[in-house]
Amino acid sequence: METKRLDESSIQSAVEIIKADGLVAFPTETVYGLGANALSETAVKRVFEVKGRPSDNPLIVHVADFEEVKKYVDEFHPLTEKLVATYWPGPLTLIFKTRPNALPTVVSAGLSTVSFRMPKKKETLTLLRAAKLPLVGPSANTSGKPSPTTADHVFHDLQGKIEGILEGGAATIGVESTVLDISDPTKPPMILRPGAITKEQLEADLGIEVLIDQYLTKESDVPRSPGMKYKHYSPNTKVLMVHEADWSQAVSTLTARGLKLGVMAGPAIMEEVRMDVAATFPFQNDSVEAATKGLFAGLRSLDESLLQLDVILVPTFPEEKLGVAYMNRLKKAAGQQYFGEN
Ligand code: AMP
Ligand code: MG
């Protein structure tokens, strides 16, 4: 099958593909999603097949407005209105208890809850409105690989396997949405997956305590979000995390072992090590925002380097605010390994 590259002027083609149970990847502010009609079991099953996604990992349903959610959910958490008014459209996924059989069971992987999000890219909002359908939208990558933050990443993974890619430039955030469980109206909201909407921000805006899945602080626990248990974001090349104070030593020690190094980092670190490594992927600046935006793109770029690197070195950030989401993805990519700890 030919994978068509579409833009906003060809939304109608994208709508036709979706209505015929086809798959169209779409841009969002977090990462690119793999879109399919959430009301069609056939279409949703294809999403799992194409990605190689385990069938026990539920999908997020993307909507053009909150009204769409009301079609599937009867009972809402008292904070729902405030959360939606404050963060939609945006990188916050909300989990609701759905009416039985409101959506095909493949969407929720058999759970009694379904997660919804209203994304912020205008191309995708145009598609959702034109199709007048809710769309599932897991990251548009092969399961286990770094999530795609550009249309080219999607093309690389899924070319020939999906009908179309709606182009919308590079994702501005770079990691997937925050997943917030508000399915039990009697309990405080709980973060199941960290993202750009942080615990600190939610607590400040809502004026209440927000829980965080134990699994995120104690890796030993079973995650409440099924997808979090899978090894994610892994390039083929070994990835090592490097603490701020360890860069010179990391580069000299590993180079002395005869290893070919790739480094992704902001200007401060890059200045220090650039001359001594084989390949680099620069972050735009030294902030955690820039690192988060470049994380998956950098992992992909260095992993595919023709230089055949032995190790990719990536900076750590403090685990607060956006640093929680960044470190959550990086630790998985690095298989928890830091330079200096082995
Ligand atoms: P992805 O679509 O690849 O960004 O992954 C979606 C994430 O949300 C996965 O970690 C899922 O397990 C999680 N998720 C989706 N729906 C639910 C749900 N109803 N309950 C708990 N976690 C969910
Ligand atoms: Mg994913």
mmCIF file of C-alpha atoms and ligand atoms in Angstrom:
data_model
loop_
_atom_site.group_PDB
_atom_site.id
_atom_site.type_symbol
_atom_site.label_atom_id
_atom_site.label_comp_id
_atom_site.label_asym_id
_atom_site.label_seq_id
_atom_site.Cartn_x
_atom_site.Cartn_y
_atom_site.Cartn_z
ATOM 1 C CA MET A 1 0.000 0.000 0.000
ATOM 2 C CA GLU A 2 1.136 3.519 -0.746
ATOM 3 C CA THR A 3 1.301 5.771 2.327
ATOM 4 C CA LYS A 4 0.017 9.193 1.202
ATOM 5 C CA ARG A 5 1.517 12.326 2.747
ATOM 6 C CA LEU A 6 -1.423 14.657 3.342
ATOM 7 C CA ASP A 7 -1.764 18.235 4.540
ATOM 8 C CA GLU A 8 -4.651 20.432 5.620
ATOM 9 C CA SER A 9 -5.680 21.017 1.988
ATOM 10 C CA SER A 10 -6.319 17.285 1.598
ATOM 11 C CA ILE A 11 -8.323 16.752 4.797
ATOM 12 C CA GLN A 12 -11.169 15.301 2.737
ATOM 13 C CA SER A 13 -8.930 12.415 1.597
ATOM 14 C CA ALA A 14 -7.979 11.791 5.214
ATOM 15 C CA VAL A 15 -11.667 11.717 6.197
ATOM 16 C CA GLU A 16 -12.461 9.219 3.434
ATOM 17 C CA ILE A 17 -9.637 6.938 4.571
ATOM 18 C CA ILE A 18 -10.855 7.057 8.199
ATOM 19 C CA LYS A 19 -14.468 6.361 7.182
ATOM 20 C CA ALA A 20 -13.309 3.306 5.190
ATOM 21 C CA ASP A 21 -11.589 1.869 8.340
ATOM 22 C CA GLY A 22 -8.176 3.031 7.142
ATOM 23 C CA LEU A 23 -5.363 4.510 9.225
ATOM 24 C CA VAL A 24 -4.115 8.114 9.089
ATOM 25 C CA ALA A 25 -1.301 9.287 11.374
ATOM 26 C CA PHE A 26 -1.865 12.798 12.701
ATOM 27 C CA PRO A 27 0.257 15.525 14.311
ATOM 28 C CA THR A 28 -0.246 16.598 17.907
ATOM 29 C CA GLU A 29 1.676 18.832 20.299
ATOM 30 C CA THR A 30 2.982 15.744 22.178
ATOM 31 C CA VAL A 31 3.944 13.147 19.521
ATOM 32 C CA TYR A 32 2.357 11.929 16.246
ATOM 33 C CA GLY A 33 -0.700 9.686 16.759
ATOM 34 C CA LEU A 34 -1.941 6.766 14.656
ATOM 35 C CA GLY A 35 -5.538 7.708 13.878
ATOM 36 C CA ALA A 36 -8.435 5.327 13.261
ATOM 37 C CA ASN A 37 -12.184 5.425 13.822
ATOM 38 C CA ALA A 38 -12.634 4.626 17.531
ATOM 39 C CA LEU A 39 -16.172 3.344 16.832
ATOM 40 C CA SER A 40 -14.969 0.703 14.360
ATOM 41 C CA GLU A 41 -13.644 -2.523 15.842
ATOM 42 C CA THR A 42 -12.083 -3.426 12.486
ATOM 43 C CA ALA A 43 -10.150 -0.152 12.272
ATOM 44 C CA VAL A 44 -8.982 -0.305 15.895
ATOM 45 C CA LYS A 45 -7.790 -3.902 15.506
ATOM 46 C CA ARG A 46 -5.667 -2.794 12.569
ATOM 47 C CA VAL A 47 -3.994 -0.174 14.773
ATOM 48 C CA PHE A 48 -2.860 -2.894 17.185
ATOM 49 C CA GLU A 49 -1.617 -5.051 14.277
ATOM 50 C CA VAL A 50 0.276 -2.320 12.476
ATOM 51 C CA LYS A 51 2.058 -1.135 15.634
ATOM 52 C CA GLY A 52 2.623 -4.621 17.010
ATOM 53 C CA ARG A 53 0.954 -3.309 20.181
ATOM 54 C CA PRO A 54 0.069 -5.807 22.941
ATOM 55 C CA SER A 55 -3.722 -6.207 23.033
ATOM 56 C CA ASP A 56 -3.892 -5.516 26.796
ATOM 57 C CA ASN A 57 -2.699 -1.931 26.286
ATOM 58 C CA PRO A 58 -5.722 0.417 25.931
ATOM 59 C CA LEU A 59 -5.847 3.343 23.500
ATOM 60 C CA ILE A 60 -6.537 7.032 24.037
ATOM 61 C CA VAL A 61 -9.601 8.357 22.214
ATOM 62 C CA HIS A 62 -9.029 11.768 20.612
ATOM 63 C CA VAL A 63 -11.973 14.162 20.411
ATOM 64 C CA ALA A 64 -12.659 17.637 18.976
ATOM 65 C CA ASP A 65 -14.523 18.791 22.098
ATOM 66 C CA PHE A 66 -15.768 17.671 25.511
ATOM 67 C CA GLU A 67 -19.339 17.222 24.177
ATOM 68 C CA GLU A 68 -18.132 14.090 22.353
ATOM 69 C CA VAL A 69 -17.030 12.503 25.664
ATOM 70 C CA LYS A 70 -20.553 12.880 27.089
ATOM 71 C CA LYS A 71 -21.816 10.367 24.531
ATOM 72 C CA TYR A 72 -19.895 7.575 26.271
ATOM 73 C CA VAL A 73 -19.749 8.632 29.921
ATOM 74 C CA ASP A 74 -22.607 9.164 32.398
ATOM 75 C CA GLU A 75 -20.893 9.843 35.684
ATOM 76 C CA PHE A 76 -18.196 12.520 36.012
ATOM 77 C CA HIS A 77 -15.650 13.384 38.684
ATOM 78 C CA PRO A 78 -16.436 16.777 40.307
ATOM 79 C CA LEU A 79 -13.137 18.191 38.971
ATOM 80 C CA THR A 80 -13.879 17.302 35.339
ATOM 81 C CA GLU A 81 -15.251 20.661 34.270
ATOM 82 C CA LYS A 82 -12.326 22.558 35.723
ATOM 83 C CA LEU A 83 -9.751 20.200 34.224
ATOM 84 C CA VAL A 84 -11.326 20.396 30.781
ATOM 85 C CA ALA A 85 -11.714 24.176 30.930
ATOM 86 C CA THR A 86 -8.103 24.629 32.051
ATOM 87 C CA TYR A 87 -6.217 22.094 29.924
ATOM 88 C CA TRP A 88 -8.188 21.193 26.786
ATOM 89 C CA PRO A 89 -7.081 21.358 24.068
ATOM 90 C CA GLY A 90 -3.729 20.225 25.450
ATOM 91 C CA PRO A 91 -1.462 17.416 26.648
ATOM 92 C CA LEU A 92 -3.759 16.042 29.380
ATOM 93 C CA THR A 93 -5.512 12.686 28.926
ATOM 94 C CA LEU A 94 -8.445 12.034 31.266
ATOM 95 C CA ILE A 95 -9.674 8.562 32.226
ATOM 96 C CA PHE A 96 -13.435 8.179 32.689
ATOM 97 C CA LYS A 97 -15.691 5.286 33.629
ATOM 98 C CA THR A 98 -17.618 4.574 30.439
ATOM 99 C CA ARG A 99 -21.112 3.263 29.883
ATOM 100 C CA PRO A 100 -20.906 -0.512 29.193
ATOM 101 C CA ASN A 101 -20.394 -1.202 25.479
ATOM 102 C CA ALA A 102 -20.275 2.496 24.637
ATOM 103 C CA LEU A 103 -17.114 1.866 22.614
ATOM 104 C CA PRO A 104 -15.683 -1.358 21.119
ATOM 105 C CA THR A 105 -13.931 -3.372 23.869
ATOM 106 C CA VAL A 106 -10.659 -3.433 21.875
ATOM 107 C CA VAL A 107 -10.296 0.322 22.533
ATOM 108 C CA SER A 108 -10.199 -0.100 26.316
ATOM 109 C CA ALA A 109 -8.521 -3.521 26.233
ATOM 110 C CA GLY A 110 -11.508 -4.784 28.209
ATOM 111 C CA LEU A 111 -11.259 -2.211 31.043
ATOM 112 C CA SER A 112 -14.410 -0.449 32.303
ATOM 113 C CA THR A 113 -12.705 2.917 31.760
ATOM 114 C CA VAL A 114 -11.660 4.811 28.621
ATOM 115 C CA SER A 115 -9.169 7.644 28.279
ATOM 116 C CA PHE A 116 -9.931 10.775 26.244
ATOM 117 C CA ARG A 117 -7.899 13.742 25.063
ATOM 118 C CA MET A 118 -8.464 16.847 22.952
ATOM 119 C CA PRO A 119 -5.179 17.511 21.094
ATOM 120 C CA LYS A 120 -3.964 20.978 20.211
ATOM 121 C CA LYS A 121 -2.712 20.880 16.582
ATOM 122 C CA LYS A 122 -5.003 22.704 14.205
ATOM 123 C CA GLU A 123 -4.578 20.122 11.401
ATOM 124 C CA THR A 124 -5.783 17.345 13.720
ATOM 125 C CA LEU A 125 -8.666 19.357 15.149
ATOM 126 C CA THR A 126 -9.724 20.046 11.557
ATOM 127 C CA LEU A 127 -9.579 16.306 10.815
ATOM 128 C CA LEU A 128 -11.592 15.400 13.944
ATOM 129 C CA ARG A 129 -14.246 17.993 13.103
ATOM 130 C CA ALA A 130 -14.454 17.029 9.436
ATOM 131 C CA ALA A 131 -14.676 13.295 10.196
ATOM 132 C CA LYS A 132 -17.223 13.889 13.000
ATOM 133 C CA LEU A 133 -15.787 10.787 14.667
ATOM 134 C CA PRO A 134 -13.675 10.105 17.740
ATOM 135 C CA LEU A 135 -10.256 8.748 16.734
ATOM 136 C CA VAL A 136 -7.965 6.413 18.634
ATOM 137 C CA GLY A 137 -4.434 7.782 18.471
ATOM 138 C CA PRO A 138 -1.598 5.783 20.045
ATOM 139 C CA SER A 139 1.873 6.995 19.177
ATOM 140 C CA ALA A 140 2.427 6.325 15.452
ATOM 141 C CA ASN A 141 5.547 4.193 15.873
ATOM 142 C CA THR A 142 6.341 0.493 15.923
ATOM 143 C CA SER A 143 5.694 -0.619 19.518
ATOM 144 C CA GLY A 144 8.868 -0.441 21.612
ATOM 145 C CA LYS A 145 10.606 2.197 19.449
ATOM 146 C CA PRO A 146 10.947 5.881 20.398
ATOM 147 C CA SER A 147 7.688 7.751 19.747
ATOM 148 C CA PRO A 148 7.574 9.804 16.518
ATOM 149 C CA THR A 149 7.834 13.570 16.806
ATOM 150 C CA THR A 150 7.915 14.286 13.050
ATOM 151 C CA ALA A 151 6.034 12.994 9.999
ATOM 152 C CA ASP A 152 9.327 11.542 8.739
ATOM 153 C CA HIS A 153 9.626 9.375 11.878
ATOM 154 C CA VAL A 154 6.131 8.018 11.205
ATOM 155 C CA PHE A 155 7.006 7.385 7.566
ATOM 156 C CA HIS A 156 10.166 5.546 8.631
ATOM 157 C CA ASP A 157 8.245 3.136 10.895
ATOM 158 C CA LEU A 158 4.918 2.711 9.103
ATOM 159 C CA GLN A 159 5.503 3.403 5.401
ATOM 160 C CA GLY A 160 3.493 0.920 3.320
ATOM 161 C CA LYS A 161 1.467 -0.200 6.359
ATOM 162 C CA ILE A 162 -0.924 2.765 6.741
ATOM 163 C CA GLU A 163 -2.969 4.761 4.225
ATOM 164 C CA GLY A 164 -1.875 8.265 5.142
ATOM 165 C CA ILE A 165 0.108 10.730 7.248
ATOM 166 C CA LEU A 166 -1.322 14.170 7.940
ATOM 167 C CA GLU A 167 1.651 16.525 8.196
ATOM 168 C CA GLY A 168 1.813 19.237 10.835
ATOM 169 C CA GLY A 169 5.454 19.978 11.592
ATOM 170 C CA ALA A 170 7.493 18.759 14.538
ATOM 171 C CA ALA A 171 5.758 18.125 17.875
ATOM 172 C CA THR A 172 6.512 20.993 20.255
ATOM 173 C CA ILE A 173 6.464 19.006 23.536
ATOM 174 C CA GLY A 174 8.069 15.744 22.476
ATOM 175 C CA VAL A 175 6.715 13.279 25.059
ATOM 176 C CA GLU A 176 3.253 11.755 25.332
ATOM 177 C CA SER A 177 0.405 13.344 27.304
ATOM 178 C CA THR A 178 -0.024 13.229 31.062
ATOM 179 C CA VAL A 179 -2.537 10.447 31.842
ATOM 180 C CA LEU A 180 -4.790 11.423 34.774
ATOM 181 C CA ASP A 181 -7.219 8.949 36.307
ATOM 182 C CA ILE A 182 -10.455 10.640 37.400
ATOM 183 C CA SER A 183 -12.645 7.564 36.901
ATOM 184 C CA ASP A 184 -13.679 7.383 40.587
ATOM 185 C CA PRO A 185 -15.546 10.574 41.603
ATOM 186 C CA THR A 186 -14.862 9.877 45.294
ATOM 187 C CA LYS A 187 -11.043 9.753 44.936
ATOM 188 C CA PRO A 188 -8.405 12.423 44.228
ATOM 189 C CA PRO A 189 -7.048 12.476 40.653
ATOM 190 C CA MET A 190 -4.042 10.205 40.114
ATOM 191 C CA ILE A 191 -1.274 10.602 37.524
ATOM 192 C CA LEU A 192 -0.663 7.237 35.818
ATOM 193 C CA ARG A 193 1.794 8.567 33.236
ATOM 194 C CA PRO A 194 3.786 11.798 33.669
ATOM 195 C CA GLY A 195 3.710 14.357 30.850
ATOM 196 C CA ALA A 196 3.887 18.074 30.168
ATOM 197 C CA ILE A 197 1.009 18.877 32.532
ATOM 198 C CA THR A 198 2.825 18.282 35.797
ATOM 199 C CA LYS A 199 1.727 17.304 39.308
ATOM 200 C CA GLU A 200 2.971 20.690 40.553
ATOM 201 C CA GLN A 201 0.919 22.534 37.924
ATOM 202 C CA LEU A 202 -2.249 20.496 38.551
ATOM 203 C CA GLU A 203 -2.014 21.023 42.302
ATOM 204 C CA ALA A 204 -1.466 24.766 41.916
ATOM 205 C CA ASP A 205 -4.333 25.143 39.435
ATOM 206 C CA LEU A 206 -6.821 22.850 41.200
ATOM 207 C CA GLY A 207 -5.878 23.702 44.757
ATOM 208 C CA ILE A 208 -6.024 20.020 45.768
ATOM 209 C CA GLU A 209 -3.659 17.107 46.220
ATOM 210 C CA VAL A 210 -2.911 15.044 43.114
ATOM 211 C CA LEU A 211 -1.755 11.460 43.653
ATOM 212 C CA ILE A 212 0.903 9.777 41.574
ATOM 213 C CA ASP A 213 0.849 6.055 40.739
ATOM 214 C CA GLN A 214 3.195 4.336 43.223
ATOM 215 C CA TYR A 215 4.752 2.540 40.291
ATOM 216 C CA LEU A 216 6.272 5.805 39.091
ATOM 217 C CA THR A 217 8.231 6.279 42.291
ATOM 218 C CA LYS A 218 8.836 2.611 43.201
ATOM 219 C CA GLU A 219 9.583 0.776 39.948
ATOM 220 C CA SER A 220 8.760 -2.517 41.667
ATOM 221 C CA ASP A 221 4.989 -1.936 41.810
ATOM 222 C CA VAL A 222 2.577 -2.975 39.064
ATOM 223 C CA PRO A 223 1.516 0.107 37.090
ATOM 224 C CA ARG A 224 -2.176 1.017 36.965
ATOM 225 C CA SER A 225 -1.782 2.031 33.355
ATOM 226 C CA PRO A 226 -1.176 -1.213 31.443
ATOM 227 C CA GLY A 227 1.083 0.436 28.865
ATOM 228 C CA MET A 228 3.577 1.616 31.460
ATOM 229 C CA LYS A 229 4.835 -1.892 32.133
ATOM 230 C CA TYR A 230 6.258 -2.338 28.653
ATOM 231 C CA LYS A 231 9.849 -1.571 27.772
ATOM 232 C CA HIS A 232 9.466 1.526 25.623
ATOM 233 C CA TYR A 233 11.431 3.928 23.553
ATOM 234 C CA SER A 234 14.390 1.632 23.002
ATOM 235 C CA PRO A 235 16.873 2.286 20.243
ATOM 236 C CA ASN A 236 19.068 -0.668 19.185
ATOM 237 C CA THR A 237 22.178 1.192 20.336
ATOM 238 C CA LYS A 238 22.987 1.096 24.060
ATOM 239 C CA VAL A 239 21.879 4.257 25.891
ATOM 240 C CA LEU A 240 23.539 5.551 29.079
ATOM 241 C CA MET A 241 22.293 8.371 31.295
ATOM 242 C CA VAL A 242 24.970 10.826 32.455
ATOM 243 C CA HIS A 243 24.709 13.065 35.532
ATOM 244 C CA GLU A 244 25.754 16.690 35.068
ATOM 245 C CA ALA A 245 29.053 16.352 36.943
ATOM 246 C CA ASP A 246 30.138 13.176 35.106
ATOM 247 C CA TRP A 247 30.361 14.273 31.461
ATOM 248 C CA SER A 248 34.142 14.664 31.028
ATOM 249 C CA GLN A 249 34.797 11.423 32.828
ATOM 250 C CA ALA A 250 32.107 9.553 30.907
ATOM 251 C CA VAL A 251 33.507 10.626 27.553
ATOM 252 C CA SER A 252 37.162 9.943 28.419
ATOM 253 C CA THR A 253 36.500 6.583 30.107
ATOM 254 C CA LEU A 254 34.271 5.201 27.365
ATOM 255 C CA THR A 255 36.510 6.514 24.570
ATOM 256 C CA ALA A 256 39.505 4.848 26.245
ATOM 257 C CA ARG A 257 37.566 1.582 26.046
ATOM 258 C CA GLY A 258 37.491 2.026 22.280
ATOM 259 C CA LEU A 259 33.763 2.818 22.115
ATOM 260 C CA LYS A 260 32.293 5.099 19.462
ATOM 261 C CA LEU A 261 30.117 7.676 21.241
ATOM 262 C CA GLY A 262 27.072 9.717 20.323
ATOM 263 C CA VAL A 263 25.939 12.565 22.539
ATOM 264 C CA MET A 264 22.608 14.369 22.701
ATOM 265 C CA ALA A 265 22.717 17.465 24.895
ATOM 266 C CA GLY A 266 22.258 21.214 25.147
ATOM 267 C CA PRO A 267 25.001 23.760 24.326
ATOM 268 C CA ALA A 268 26.659 23.763 27.784
ATOM 269 C CA ILE A 269 27.463 20.032 27.775
ATOM 270 C CA MET A 270 28.072 19.933 24.031
ATOM 271 C CA GLU A 271 30.743 22.607 24.310
ATOM 272 C CA GLU A 272 32.573 20.435 26.835
ATOM 273 C CA VAL A 273 32.544 17.135 24.893
ATOM 274 C CA ARG A 274 31.894 17.876 21.210
ATOM 275 C CA MET A 275 35.498 17.498 20.055
ATOM 276 C CA ASP A 276 35.854 14.055 21.601
ATOM 277 C CA VAL A 277 32.773 12.203 20.342
ATOM 278 C CA ALA A 278 31.819 10.671 16.980
ATOM 279 C CA ALA A 279 28.304 12.079 16.597
ATOM 280 C CA THR A 280 26.101 14.693 18.217
ATOM 281 C CA PHE A 281 22.425 15.651 18.372
ATOM 282 C CA PRO A 282 22.096 19.175 19.810
ATOM 283 C CA PHE A 283 19.154 20.238 21.959
ATOM 284 C CA GLN A 284 18.076 23.834 21.238
ATOM 285 C CA ASN A 285 19.132 25.066 24.682
ATOM 286 C CA ASP A 286 20.022 23.724 28.130
ATOM 287 C CA SER A 287 16.461 23.580 29.497
ATOM 288 C CA VAL A 288 14.530 20.431 30.350
ATOM 289 C CA GLU A 289 11.887 21.605 27.836
ATOM 290 C CA ALA A 290 14.442 21.528 25.000
ATOM 291 C CA ALA A 291 15.756 18.135 26.132
ATOM 292 C CA THR A 292 12.221 16.728 26.249
ATOM 293 C CA LYS A 293 11.439 18.074 22.785
ATOM 294 C CA GLY A 294 14.617 16.531 21.357
ATOM 295 C CA LEU A 295 14.691 13.266 23.325
ATOM 296 C CA PHE A 296 12.950 10.863 20.923
ATOM 297 C CA ALA A 297 14.237 12.618 17.782
ATOM 298 C CA GLY A 298 17.789 12.443 19.129
ATOM 299 C CA LEU A 299 17.527 8.770 20.055
ATOM 300 C CA ARG A 300 16.251 7.960 16.565
ATOM 301 C CA SER A 301 18.835 10.111 14.811
ATOM 302 C CA LEU A 302 21.865 8.742 16.669
ATOM 303 C CA ASP A 303 20.553 5.169 16.558
ATOM 304 C CA GLU A 304 20.390 5.372 12.770
ATOM 305 C CA SER A 305 23.746 7.119 12.400
ATOM 306 C CA LEU A 306 25.789 5.542 9.626
ATOM 307 C CA LEU A 307 28.746 5.736 11.991
ATOM 308 C CA GLN A 308 27.299 2.745 13.874
ATOM 309 C CA LEU A 309 27.741 4.149 17.360
ATOM 310 C CA ASP A 310 28.376 1.903 20.369
ATOM 311 C CA VAL A 311 26.796 4.113 23.037
ATOM 312 C CA ILE A 312 24.432 7.100 23.114
ATOM 313 C CA LEU A 313 24.973 9.411 26.116
ATOM 314 C CA VAL A 314 22.024 11.484 27.364
ATOM 315 C CA PRO A 315 21.866 14.030 30.210
ATOM 316 C CA THR A 316 19.772 13.478 33.344
ATOM 317 C CA PHE A 317 17.541 16.242 34.772
ATOM 318 C CA PRO A 318 16.154 16.636 38.307
ATOM 319 C CA GLU A 319 12.907 14.689 38.747
ATOM 320 C CA GLU A 320 10.589 17.615 39.288
ATOM 321 C CA LYS A 321 8.031 19.325 37.043
ATOM 322 C CA LEU A 322 8.655 18.349 33.375
ATOM 323 C CA GLY A 323 11.797 16.505 34.521
ATOM 324 C CA VAL A 324 9.541 13.720 35.848
ATOM 325 C CA ALA A 325 8.176 12.948 32.356
ATOM 326 C CA TYR A 326 11.585 13.361 30.710
ATOM 327 C CA MET A 327 13.328 10.991 33.161
ATOM 328 C CA ASN A 328 10.445 8.489 32.963
ATOM 329 C CA ARG A 329 10.989 8.101 29.187
ATOM 330 C CA LEU A 330 14.787 8.336 29.363
ATOM 331 C CA LYS A 331 15.109 5.653 32.068
ATOM 332 C CA LYS A 332 13.134 3.245 29.883
ATOM 333 C CA ALA A 333 15.248 4.049 26.828
ATOM 334 C CA ALA A 334 18.412 3.503 28.880
ATOM 335 C CA GLY A 335 17.150 0.355 30.594
ATOM 336 C CA GLN A 336 17.755 2.263 33.886
ATOM 337 C CA GLN A 337 21.529 2.437 33.252
ATOM 338 C CA TYR A 338 23.636 5.419 34.344
ATOM 339 C CA PHE A 339 27.283 6.033 33.487
ATOM 340 C CA GLY A 340 29.372 5.233 36.547
ATOM 341 C CA GLU A 341 27.002 2.668 37.990
ATOM 342 C CA ASN A 342 28.299 -0.361 36.119
HETATM 343 P P1 AMP B 1 -0.006 5.681 23.846
HETATM 344 O O1 AMP B 1 -1.286 5.697 23.147
HETATM 345 O O2 AMP B 1 1.032 4.839 23.176
HETATM 346 O O3 AMP B 1 0.448 7.076 24.166
HETATM 347 O O4 AMP B 1 -0.300 5.006 25.271
HETATM 348 C C1 AMP B 1 -1.465 5.318 25.989
HETATM 349 C C2 AMP B 1 -1.200 5.094 27.457
HETATM 350 O O5 AMP B 1 -2.384 5.359 28.207
HETATM 351 C C3 AMP B 1 -0.789 3.665 27.777
HETATM 352 O O6 AMP B 1 0.178 3.665 28.801
HETATM 353 C C4 AMP B 1 -2.103 3.060 28.238
HETATM 354 O O7 AMP B 1 -1.926 1.912 29.030
HETATM 355 C C5 AMP B 1 -2.734 4.227 28.983
HETATM 356 N N1 AMP B 1 -4.191 4.100 29.058
HETATM 357 C C6 AMP B 1 -5.078 4.276 28.057
HETATM 358 N N2 AMP B 1 -6.336 4.053 28.477
HETATM 359 C C7 AMP B 1 -6.251 3.717 29.791
HETATM 360 C C8 AMP B 1 -7.199 3.343 30.786
HETATM 361 N N3 AMP B 1 -8.498 3.277 30.507
HETATM 362 N N4 AMP B 1 -6.739 3.063 32.023
HETATM 363 C C9 AMP B 1 -5.420 3.120 32.319
HETATM 364 N N5 AMP B 1 -4.477 3.452 31.409
HETATM 365 C C10 AMP B 1 -4.876 3.749 30.164
HETATM 366 MG MG MG B 2 3.157 4.775 22.597
#
